[in-house]
Amino acid sequence: MEIAIPNLRHLRVFLAVAELKSITRASENIFLSQPAITQAIAKLEGLLGAPLFERHSDGMYPTPSGEVWQRRVSRAIDYIQTATQEIVKDNTQKERIPKNLVALISTTQLRAFVAVSEVQNFSIASRNLAVSQSAVHRAARDLERLLGVMLFEKSSLGTRATKAAQTLSKATKLAFSELRQGVYEINALQFKDVSTITIGSMPLARMTILPKSILQFNERHPDVNINVTEGPYADLLHHLRQGDIDIILGALRHPSPADDVVQEELWAPPLSVVARKDHPLMAKSVISAQDLAEFAWVVPATGTPTRRAFESIFNDADVSQPTRLVESSSQILIRELLIESDRLTLISAHQVEREINIELLTVLHFPLEHTRRPIGLCVRKSWLPTVTQSHFLSLLREISERFR
C-alpha cells in the first residue's frame, strides 16, 4: 500500500504545537494564523486516522499516536535540514540563501526531485508521477533557486544528478522512510498493522532462515507485507542506505562496506564442494585440489566472498585454477548444470539441502572448515525499527540459532 507523504508545512506546524503545547504560542513562533494551524493539525489527523493531541486546560499534549509521530517527524525533518545545510555550506553566495530553507521547501517539490534523481530523466519522472513535465522541471528549478546550487546537469547520456542532488535525494528518501515508519506505528497502535518490511536477500539466506522466519512471522502478523528484493550486493547496499530497503540478509562484508551501516553476525556456515550424485570424484577416498582443478566449475562473480574462497583453494595448494568456468549466482542454473554434467560448484550445503536430501546432489569430502563465512544482517546505523520490524529481527536471530 502506497503511503501518502504529508505536506512539509503541516509537519512543521505539528512539531511547533507539540513542542510549545499551544496553538497560540505556535502561531506566534512560526508566524501562521491559529485557524491555519488548527486546519493543518486536522488534516494530519485525518490522513493518519488518529488523534494527535489531547486538549487540557494547561495546554495541548501529544496522544500516544502523537508521540510516535513527533519522534518520526523530528527525525525526518533533521535528515532534510542536515542535507540542506551541507549543500549550502560551501556556497559563496550563502548569505543570500534563506535561513530556514526547510520552511520554504514543499513535499511536492521533493517528490518530483527524487523522481528525477532516481531515473535521471525529466520525461520518465513526469510519467512515473503522472504529472506534467513542466511541473517537474519547475519543482527542480525552484529547489535550485532556494539552495543556490545546480542539482541537475546535462551529460552525454541525458540528465545527471550533481553531488548536491545526490545528497538531498538520499536525505529526502530517508525522511520519507521515517514518515512511512510513523504511519506504520500509528496503525499498529490501532490494531490495524498493515505495514511492509522490505528485505534485500542474498542466496544463502533465501534458502535457509528467511523462508522459515517469514512463515513464523506471518502466523502472528498475517496482514504485514514482506517485500523481498534480490540483486547484486552493491545494489542492495545502495538501496539500504537510501531507505528503500530495511534489512540486508546475507554474507557480511569485512571491513564494513560503509560507515552509515552496521552488521550483525547470525551464523557462519562453511562452504562445500557440491556435485551430482554419481560424480567421478565420489569414487576417491581422498580428494586433492589438483583433482578439483581437472573439472569444470560453476562459480559466482569475481570479488564475492565465495569466489575468493574458490580461488584460495587452488592458490593455497599452488595449483593452477580451473579455466572452464560458468559464472552465475542463479540457484536454478547452478543446480541444472551440476545435475546434467560433471561440473562442480562451491556453495553452502544449506543452500542445496533439498537437492541433497532427494539425492540429486552430494557434498564431496574436501576439507573446507576454514571457509566458514559470517552470514547475518546489515541495517542503517540510524535506523529506528518499529515494534513489528523488531519482532521480525528477533525471529531471524532465533531461527538462525538452529543453523549454528
CSV table of C-alpha atoms in Angstrom, one decimal:
chain,number,residue,atom,x,y,z
A,1,MET,CA,0.0,0.0,0.0
A,2,GLU,CA,1.4,3.4,-1.0
A,3,ILE,CA,1.7,5.8,1.9
A,4,ALA,CA,0.9,9.4,1.1
A,5,ILE,CA,3.7,11.7,2.3
A,6,PRO,CA,2.2,14.7,4.2
A,7,ASN,CA,2.7,18.3,3.4
A,8,LEU,CA,6.0,19.5,4.9
A,9,ARG,CA,4.4,22.7,6.1
A,10,HIS,CA,1.8,20.7,8.1
A,11,LEU,CA,4.6,18.7,9.7
A,12,ARG,CA,6.4,21.8,10.8
A,13,VAL,CA,3.1,23.1,12.3
A,14,PHE,CA,2.6,19.8,14.1
A,15,LEU,CA,6.1,19.9,15.6
A,16,ALA,CA,5.6,23.5,16.8
A,17,VAL,CA,2.4,22.7,18.6
A,18,ALA,CA,3.9,19.5,20.1
A,19,GLU,CA,7.0,21.4,21.4
A,20,LEU,CA,5.2,24.5,22.6
A,21,LYS,CA,2.0,22.8,23.9
A,22,SER,CA,-0.1,25.6,22.5
A,23,ILE,CA,-1.6,26.7,19.2
A,24,THR,CA,-1.4,30.3,20.3
A,25,ARG,CA,2.3,30.0,21.1
A,26,ALA,CA,3.0,28.0,17.9
A,27,SER,CA,1.2,30.7,15.9
A,28,GLU,CA,3.5,33.4,17.3
A,29,ASN,CA,6.6,31.2,16.7
A,30,ILE,CA,6.0,30.2,13.1
A,31,PHE,CA,4.0,33.3,12.0
A,32,LEU,CA,0.9,31.4,10.9
A,33,SER,CA,-2.6,32.1,11.9
A,34,GLN,CA,-4.3,30.0,14.6
A,35,PRO,CA,-7.1,28.8,12.2
A,36,ALA,CA,-4.4,27.7,9.7
A,37,ILE,CA,-2.6,25.8,12.4
A,38,THR,CA,-5.9,24.2,13.5
A,39,GLN,CA,-6.7,23.2,9.9
A,40,ALA,CA,-3.2,21.7,9.4
A,41,ILE,CA,-3.5,19.6,12.5
A,42,ALA,CA,-6.9,18.4,11.4
A,43,LYS,CA,-5.6,17.4,8.0
A,44,LEU,CA,-2.8,15.4,9.5
A,45,GLU,CA,-5.2,13.6,11.9
A,46,GLY,CA,-7.5,12.8,9.0
A,47,LEU,CA,-4.6,11.5,7.0
A,48,LEU,CA,-3.3,9.3,9.8
A,49,GLY,CA,-6.7,8.3,11.1
A,50,ALA,CA,-5.8,9.1,14.7
A,51,PRO,CA,-6.0,12.0,17.1
A,52,LEU,CA,-2.5,13.6,17.7
A,53,PHE,CA,-3.3,15.8,20.6
A,54,GLU,CA,-5.3,15.8,23.9
A,55,ARG,CA,-6.6,19.3,24.8
A,56,HIS,CA,-6.2,20.1,28.5
A,57,SER,CA,-6.6,23.3,30.5
A,58,ASP,CA,-2.9,23.9,30.6
A,59,GLY,CA,-2.1,23.1,27.0
A,60,MET,CA,-2.1,20.5,24.2
A,61,TYR,CA,-0.3,17.3,24.8
A,62,PRO,CA,0.5,14.5,22.2
A,63,THR,CA,-1.5,11.4,22.4
A,64,PRO,CA,0.4,8.0,22.1
A,65,SER,CA,0.0,8.4,18.3
A,66,GLY,CA,1.2,12.0,18.6
A,67,GLU,CA,4.3,10.9,20.5
A,68,VAL,CA,5.1,8.4,17.8
A,69,TRP,CA,4.5,11.0,15.1
A,70,GLN,CA,6.6,13.6,16.8
A,71,ARG,CA,9.6,11.3,17.0
A,72,ARG,CA,9.3,10.3,13.4
A,73,VAL,CA,8.7,13.8,12.0
A,74,SER,CA,11.6,15.2,14.0
A,75,ARG,CA,13.9,12.6,12.5
A,76,ALA,CA,12.5,13.2,9.0
A,77,ILE,CA,13.0,17.0,9.3
A,78,ASP,CA,16.5,16.5,10.7
A,79,TYR,CA,17.5,14.5,7.6
A,80,ILE,CA,16.4,17.3,5.2
A,81,GLN,CA,17.8,20.0,7.4
A,82,THR,CA,21.2,18.4,7.7
A,83,ALA,CA,21.3,17.8,3.9
A,84,THR,CA,20.4,21.4,3.0
A,85,GLN,CA,23.0,22.8,5.5
A,86,GLU,CA,25.7,20.6,3.9
A,87,ILE,CA,24.7,21.7,0.4
A,88,VAL,CA,24.8,25.4,1.1
A,89,LYS,CA,27.9,25.5,3.5
A,90,ASP,CA,30.4,25.9,0.6
A,91,ASN,CA,28.2,28.3,-1.4
A,92,THR,CA,29.9,31.6,-1.9
A,93,GLN,CA,26.5,33.3,-2.1
A,94,LYS,CA,25.1,31.6,1.0
A,95,GLU,CA,24.4,35.0,2.7
A,96,ARG,CA,21.6,35.3,0.1
A,97,ILE,CA,20.1,32.0,1.0
A,98,PRO,CA,17.1,32.0,3.4
A,99,LYS,CA,18.0,30.9,6.9
A,100,ASN,CA,15.2,28.3,7.3
A,101,LEU,CA,15.2,26.5,4.0
A,102,VAL,CA,13.1,23.6,5.1
A,103,ALA,CA,10.2,26.1,5.8
A,104,LEU,CA,10.3,27.0,2.1
A,105,ILE,CA,10.5,23.5,0.6
A,106,SER,CA,7.4,21.6,-0.2
A,107,THR,CA,6.7,17.9,-0.3
A,108,THR,CA,5.6,18.2,-4.0
A,109,GLN,CA,9.0,19.7,-4.9
A,110,LEU,CA,10.8,16.9,-3.1
A,111,ARG,CA,8.7,14.1,-4.6
A,112,ALA,CA,9.4,15.5,-8.1
A,113,PHE,CA,13.1,16.0,-7.3
A,114,VAL,CA,13.5,12.4,-6.1
A,115,ALA,CA,11.7,11.0,-9.1
A,116,VAL,CA,14.1,12.8,-11.4
A,117,SER,CA,17.1,11.8,-9.3
A,118,GLU,CA,16.2,8.1,-9.5
A,119,VAL,CA,15.7,7.9,-13.3
A,120,GLN,CA,18.0,10.8,-14.4
A,121,ASN,CA,15.3,11.8,-16.8
A,122,PHE,CA,12.6,14.5,-16.5
A,123,SER,CA,10.3,12.9,-19.0
A,124,ILE,CA,10.3,9.5,-17.4
A,125,ALA,CA,10.0,11.1,-13.9
A,126,SER,CA,6.9,13.0,-15.0
A,127,ARG,CA,5.3,9.8,-16.3
A,128,ASN,CA,6.1,8.0,-13.1
A,129,LEU,CA,4.5,10.8,-11.1
A,130,ALA,CA,1.6,11.2,-13.5
A,131,VAL,CA,2.2,15.0,-13.7
A,132,SER,CA,3.3,17.3,-16.5
A,133,GLN,CA,7.0,17.5,-17.4
A,134,SER,CA,6.8,21.3,-17.0
A,135,ALA,CA,5.7,20.8,-13.4
A,136,VAL,CA,8.7,18.5,-12.7
A,137,HIS,CA,11.1,21.0,-14.3
A,138,ARG,CA,9.6,23.8,-12.3
A,139,ALA,CA,10.0,21.9,-9.0
A,140,ALA,CA,13.6,21.2,-9.7
A,141,ARG,CA,14.4,24.8,-10.7
A,142,ASP,CA,12.6,26.1,-7.6
A,143,LEU,CA,14.8,23.9,-5.4
A,144,GLU,CA,17.9,25.0,-7.3
A,145,ARG,CA,17.0,28.6,-6.7
A,146,LEU,CA,16.3,28.1,-3.0
A,147,LEU,CA,19.6,26.2,-2.5
A,148,GLY,CA,21.7,28.3,-4.8
A,149,VAL,CA,23.2,25.3,-6.4
A,150,MET,CA,22.8,23.2,-9.6
A,151,LEU,CA,21.0,19.9,-9.0
A,152,PHE,CA,20.9,18.5,-12.5
A,153,GLU,CA,23.2,19.0,-15.4
A,154,LYS,CA,23.3,17.8,-19.0
A,155,SER,CA,25.6,14.9,-19.9
A,156,SER,CA,26.2,12.8,-23.0
A,157,LEU,CA,23.6,10.3,-21.7
A,158,GLY,CA,21.0,12.9,-20.8
A,159,THR,CA,20.5,14.3,-17.3
A,160,ARG,CA,22.9,13.8,-14.5
A,161,ALA,CA,22.4,14.4,-10.8
A,162,THR,CA,25.1,16.6,-9.2
A,163,LYS,CA,26.7,15.8,-5.9
A,164,ALA,CA,24.3,18.2,-4.2
A,165,ALA,CA,21.4,16.4,-5.8
A,166,GLN,CA,22.6,13.0,-4.6
A,167,THR,CA,23.0,14.4,-1.0
A,168,LEU,CA,19.5,15.8,-1.0
A,169,SER,CA,17.9,12.8,-2.7
A,170,LYS,CA,19.3,10.4,-0.1
A,171,ALA,CA,18.2,12.6,2.8
A,172,THR,CA,14.7,13.0,1.3
A,173,LYS,CA,14.3,9.3,0.8
A,174,LEU,CA,15.4,8.6,4.4
A,175,ALA,CA,13.0,11.3,5.6
A,176,PHE,CA,10.1,9.8,3.6
A,177,SER,CA,11.0,6.4,5.0
A,178,GLU,CA,10.8,7.8,8.6
A,179,LEU,CA,7.3,9.2,7.9
A,180,ARG,CA,6.2,5.8,6.5
A,181,GLN,CA,7.5,4.1,9.6
A,182,GLY,CA,5.5,6.6,11.7
A,183,VAL,CA,2.3,5.7,9.8
A,184,TYR,CA,3.0,2.0,10.3
A,185,GLU,CA,3.5,2.5,14.0
A,186,ILE,CA,0.3,4.6,14.4
A,187,ASN,CA,-1.7,1.9,12.5
A,188,ALA,CA,-0.3,-0.8,14.8
A,189,LEU,CA,-1.4,1.2,17.9
A,190,GLN,CA,-4.9,1.0,16.4
A,191,PHE,CA,-4.6,-2.8,15.8
A,192,LYS,CA,-4.5,-2.4,12.0
A,193,ASP,CA,-0.9,-3.2,11.3
A,194,VAL,CA,-0.7,-3.5,7.5
A,195,SER,CA,2.9,-2.3,7.3
A,196,THR,CA,5.6,-3.5,4.9
A,197,ILE,CA,9.0,-4.9,5.8
A,198,THR,CA,11.5,-4.7,2.8
A,199,ILE,CA,14.4,-7.2,2.8
A,200,GLY,CA,17.3,-7.4,0.5
A,201,SER,CA,18.3,-11.0,0.5
A,202,MET,CA,21.4,-12.9,-0.8
A,203,PRO,CA,21.1,-16.5,-2.0
A,204,LEU,CA,22.0,-18.4,1.2
A,205,ALA,CA,19.5,-16.5,3.4
A,206,ARG,CA,16.8,-17.0,0.8
A,207,MET,CA,17.2,-20.8,1.1
A,208,THR,CA,17.5,-21.0,4.9
A,209,ILE,CA,16.4,-18.7,7.6
A,210,LEU,CA,14.4,-16.2,5.5
A,211,PRO,CA,11.5,-18.5,4.4
A,212,LYS,CA,11.3,-20.0,7.9
A,213,SER,CA,11.2,-16.6,9.5
A,214,ILE,CA,8.6,-15.3,7.1
A,215,LEU,CA,6.2,-18.2,7.7
A,216,GLN,CA,6.6,-18.0,11.5
A,217,PHE,CA,6.3,-14.2,11.5
A,218,ASN,CA,3.1,-14.2,9.4
A,219,GLU,CA,1.4,-16.5,11.9
A,220,ARG,CA,1.4,-13.6,14.3
A,221,HIS,CA,1.3,-10.7,11.8
A,222,PRO,CA,-0.9,-12.0,8.9
A,223,ASP,CA,-1.6,-8.6,7.5
A,224,VAL,CA,2.1,-7.4,7.4
A,225,ASN,CA,3.6,-7.5,3.9
A,226,ILE,CA,7.1,-8.9,3.3
A,227,ASN,CA,8.8,-7.5,0.3
A,228,VAL,CA,12.0,-9.5,-0.7
A,229,THR,CA,14.4,-7.8,-3.1
A,230,GLU,CA,17.1,-9.8,-4.8
A,231,GLY,CA,20.1,-8.4,-6.7
A,232,PRO,CA,23.9,-7.9,-6.5
A,233,TYR,CA,25.2,-6.9,-3.1
A,234,ALA,CA,26.3,-3.4,-4.3
A,235,ASP,CA,22.8,-2.6,-5.5
A,236,LEU,CA,21.2,-3.9,-2.3
A,237,LEU,CA,23.6,-1.8,-0.2
A,238,HIS,CA,22.8,1.3,-2.2
A,239,HIS,CA,19.0,0.8,-1.7
A,240,LEU,CA,19.5,0.1,2.1
A,241,ARG,CA,21.5,3.4,2.6
A,242,GLN,CA,18.8,5.3,0.6
A,243,GLY,CA,16.0,3.9,2.8
A,244,ASP,CA,14.4,1.7,0.1
A,245,ILE,CA,15.3,-1.5,2.0
A,246,ASP,CA,15.1,-2.1,5.7
A,247,ILE,CA,17.4,-5.0,6.1
A,248,ILE,CA,20.0,-6.9,4.0
A,249,LEU,CA,20.3,-10.5,4.9
A,250,GLY,CA,23.3,-12.5,3.6
A,251,ALA,CA,27.1,-12.8,3.7
A,252,LEU,CA,28.7,-10.0,5.8
A,253,ARG,CA,31.5,-7.8,4.4
A,254,HIS,CA,34.7,-7.1,6.2
A,255,PRO,CA,35.6,-4.4,6.7
A,256,SER,CA,32.1,-2.9,6.9
A,257,PRO,CA,31.0,-1.7,3.5
A,258,ALA,CA,30.0,1.8,4.7
A,259,ASP,CA,30.3,4.0,7.8
A,260,ASP,CA,26.5,4.5,8.0
A,261,VAL,CA,25.6,0.8,8.3
A,262,VAL,CA,26.0,-1.8,11.0
A,263,GLN,CA,26.3,-5.6,10.6
A,264,GLU,CA,25.3,-8.4,12.9
A,265,GLU,CA,26.5,-12.0,12.5
A,266,LEU,CA,23.8,-14.7,12.8
A,267,TRP,CA,25.8,-17.8,12.0
A,268,ALA,CA,28.8,-18.9,10.0
A,269,PRO,CA,28.4,-22.0,7.8
A,270,PRO,CA,31.3,-23.5,5.9
A,271,LEU,CA,31.3,-23.8,2.2
A,272,SER,CA,31.2,-27.2,0.5
A,273,VAL,CA,32.2,-28.6,-2.9
A,274,VAL,CA,29.0,-29.9,-4.4
A,275,ALA,CA,28.5,-32.2,-7.4
A,276,ARG,CA,25.9,-34.5,-8.9
A,277,LYS,CA,25.2,-37.7,-7.0
A,278,ASP,CA,27.3,-40.1,-9.2
A,279,HIS,CA,30.2,-37.7,-9.9
A,280,PRO,CA,33.5,-39.4,-10.7
A,281,LEU,CA,35.2,-37.9,-7.7
A,282,MET,CA,32.8,-39.8,-5.4
A,283,ALA,CA,35.0,-42.9,-6.0
A,284,LYS,CA,38.1,-41.2,-4.5
A,285,SER,CA,38.6,-41.6,-0.7
A,286,VAL,CA,40.9,-38.5,-0.7
A,287,ILE,CA,40.3,-35.6,-3.0
A,288,SER,CA,43.1,-33.0,-3.7
A,289,ALA,CA,43.0,-29.5,-5.1
A,290,GLN,CA,44.6,-31.0,-8.2
A,291,ASP,CA,41.7,-33.4,-8.6
A,292,LEU,CA,39.2,-30.5,-8.3
A,293,ALA,CA,41.2,-28.4,-10.9
A,294,GLU,CA,40.6,-31.1,-13.6
A,295,PHE,CA,36.9,-30.4,-13.7
A,296,ALA,CA,34.8,-27.5,-15.0
A,297,TRP,CA,33.1,-25.3,-12.4
A,298,VAL,CA,30.1,-23.0,-11.8
A,299,VAL,CA,31.3,-20.0,-9.8
A,300,PRO,CA,29.9,-16.7,-8.5
A,301,ALA,CA,31.1,-13.3,-9.7
A,302,THR,CA,34.6,-12.0,-9.2
A,303,GLY,CA,35.0,-10.2,-5.9
A,304,THR,CA,32.3,-12.1,-4.0
A,305,PRO,CA,33.3,-13.9,-0.7
A,306,THR,CA,32.6,-17.3,-2.3
A,307,ARG,CA,34.6,-16.6,-5.4
A,308,ARG,CA,37.6,-15.6,-3.2
A,309,ALA,CA,37.2,-18.8,-1.3
A,310,PHE,CA,37.2,-20.8,-4.6
A,311,GLU,CA,40.4,-19.1,-5.8
A,312,SER,CA,42.1,-19.7,-2.5
A,313,ILE,CA,41.6,-23.5,-2.8
A,314,PHE,CA,44.0,-23.6,-5.7
A,315,ASN,CA,46.2,-20.7,-4.7
A,316,ASP,CA,46.9,-22.3,-1.3
A,317,ALA,CA,47.8,-25.6,-2.9
A,318,ASP,CA,49.9,-23.9,-5.6
A,319,VAL,CA,47.6,-25.5,-8.3
A,320,SER,CA,46.5,-23.7,-11.5
A,321,GLN,CA,42.9,-22.6,-11.2
A,322,PRO,CA,40.3,-24.3,-13.5
A,323,THR,CA,39.6,-22.3,-16.6
A,324,ARG,CA,36.3,-23.8,-17.9
A,325,LEU,CA,34.1,-21.6,-15.7
A,326,VAL,CA,30.5,-20.6,-15.9
A,327,GLU,CA,29.8,-17.5,-13.8
A,328,SER,CA,26.4,-17.4,-12.2
A,329,SER,CA,24.6,-16.8,-8.9
A,330,SER,CA,21.3,-18.4,-10.2
A,331,GLN,CA,20.4,-21.3,-7.9
A,332,ILE,CA,18.3,-22.9,-10.6
A,333,LEU,CA,21.0,-22.6,-13.3
A,334,ILE,CA,23.7,-24.0,-10.9
A,335,ARG,CA,21.6,-26.9,-10.0
A,336,GLU,CA,20.8,-27.8,-13.6
A,337,LEU,CA,24.4,-27.5,-14.7
A,338,LEU,CA,25.5,-29.8,-11.9
A,339,ILE,CA,22.9,-32.4,-12.4
A,340,GLU,CA,23.5,-32.6,-16.2
A,341,SER,CA,27.3,-32.6,-16.2
A,342,ASP,CA,30.5,-33.3,-14.1
A,343,ARG,CA,30.8,-29.6,-13.2
A,344,LEU,CA,31.4,-28.7,-9.6
A,345,THR,CA,30.5,-25.7,-7.5
A,346,LEU,CA,31.4,-24.1,-4.2
A,347,ILE,CA,28.3,-23.4,-2.1
A,348,SER,CA,26.9,-23.8,1.4
A,349,ALA,CA,25.3,-27.2,1.8
A,350,HIS,CA,22.3,-25.4,3.4
A,351,GLN,CA,21.5,-23.8,0.0
A,352,VAL,CA,21.1,-27.1,-1.7
A,353,GLU,CA,19.8,-29.1,1.3
A,354,ARG,CA,16.6,-30.2,-0.5
A,355,GLU,CA,18.6,-31.4,-3.6
A,356,ILE,CA,20.9,-33.3,-1.3
A,357,ASN,CA,18.1,-34.9,0.6
A,358,ILE,CA,16.4,-36.2,-2.5
A,359,GLU,CA,19.9,-37.4,-3.8
A,360,LEU,CA,20.2,-35.2,-6.8
A,361,LEU,CA,23.4,-33.6,-5.5
A,362,THR,CA,26.0,-34.5,-3.0
A,363,VAL,CA,28.8,-33.0,-1.0
A,364,LEU,CA,32.3,-34.1,-1.8
A,365,HIS,CA,34.7,-34.8,1.1
A,366,PHE,CA,37.1,-32.0,0.7
A,367,PRO,CA,38.2,-30.1,3.9
A,368,LEU,CA,36.8,-26.6,3.9
A,369,GLU,CA,36.1,-25.8,7.5
A,370,HIS,CA,38.4,-22.8,7.2
A,371,THR,CA,35.9,-21.3,4.7
A,372,ARG,CA,33.3,-20.5,7.3
A,373,ARG,CA,31.9,-17.1,6.4
A,374,PRO,CA,29.7,-14.9,8.6
A,375,ILE,CA,26.0,-14.7,7.5
A,376,GLY,CA,23.9,-12.0,9.1
A,377,LEU,CA,22.0,-8.8,8.7
A,378,CYS,CA,23.0,-5.3,7.7
A,379,VAL,CA,21.0,-2.3,8.6
A,380,ARG,CA,21.4,1.5,8.6
A,381,LYS,CA,23.2,2.8,11.7
A,382,SER,CA,20.5,5.4,12.2
A,383,TRP,CA,17.6,3.0,11.6
A,384,LEU,CA,14.8,3.0,14.3
A,385,PRO,CA,12.8,-0.1,13.7
A,386,THR,CA,9.1,-0.3,14.5
A,387,VAL,CA,7.9,-2.8,17.1
A,388,THR,CA,6.8,-5.1,14.2
A,389,GLN,CA,10.2,-4.9,12.5
A,390,SER,CA,11.9,-5.6,15.8
A,391,HIS,CA,9.8,-8.7,16.2
A,392,PHE,CA,10.9,-9.9,12.7
A,393,LEU,CA,14.6,-9.2,13.6
A,394,SER,CA,14.1,-11.3,16.8
A,395,LEU,CA,12.7,-14.2,14.7
A,396,LEU,CA,15.7,-14.0,12.4
A,397,ARG,CA,18.1,-14.3,15.3
A,398,GLU,CA,16.1,-17.1,17.0
A,399,ILE,CA,15.8,-19.2,13.8
A,400,SER,CA,19.5,-18.7,12.9
A,401,GLU,CA,20.4,-20.4,16.2
A,402,ARG,CA,19.1,-23.7,14.7
A,403,PHE,CA,21.8,-23.5,12.0
A,404,ARG,CA,24.8,-22.9,14.2
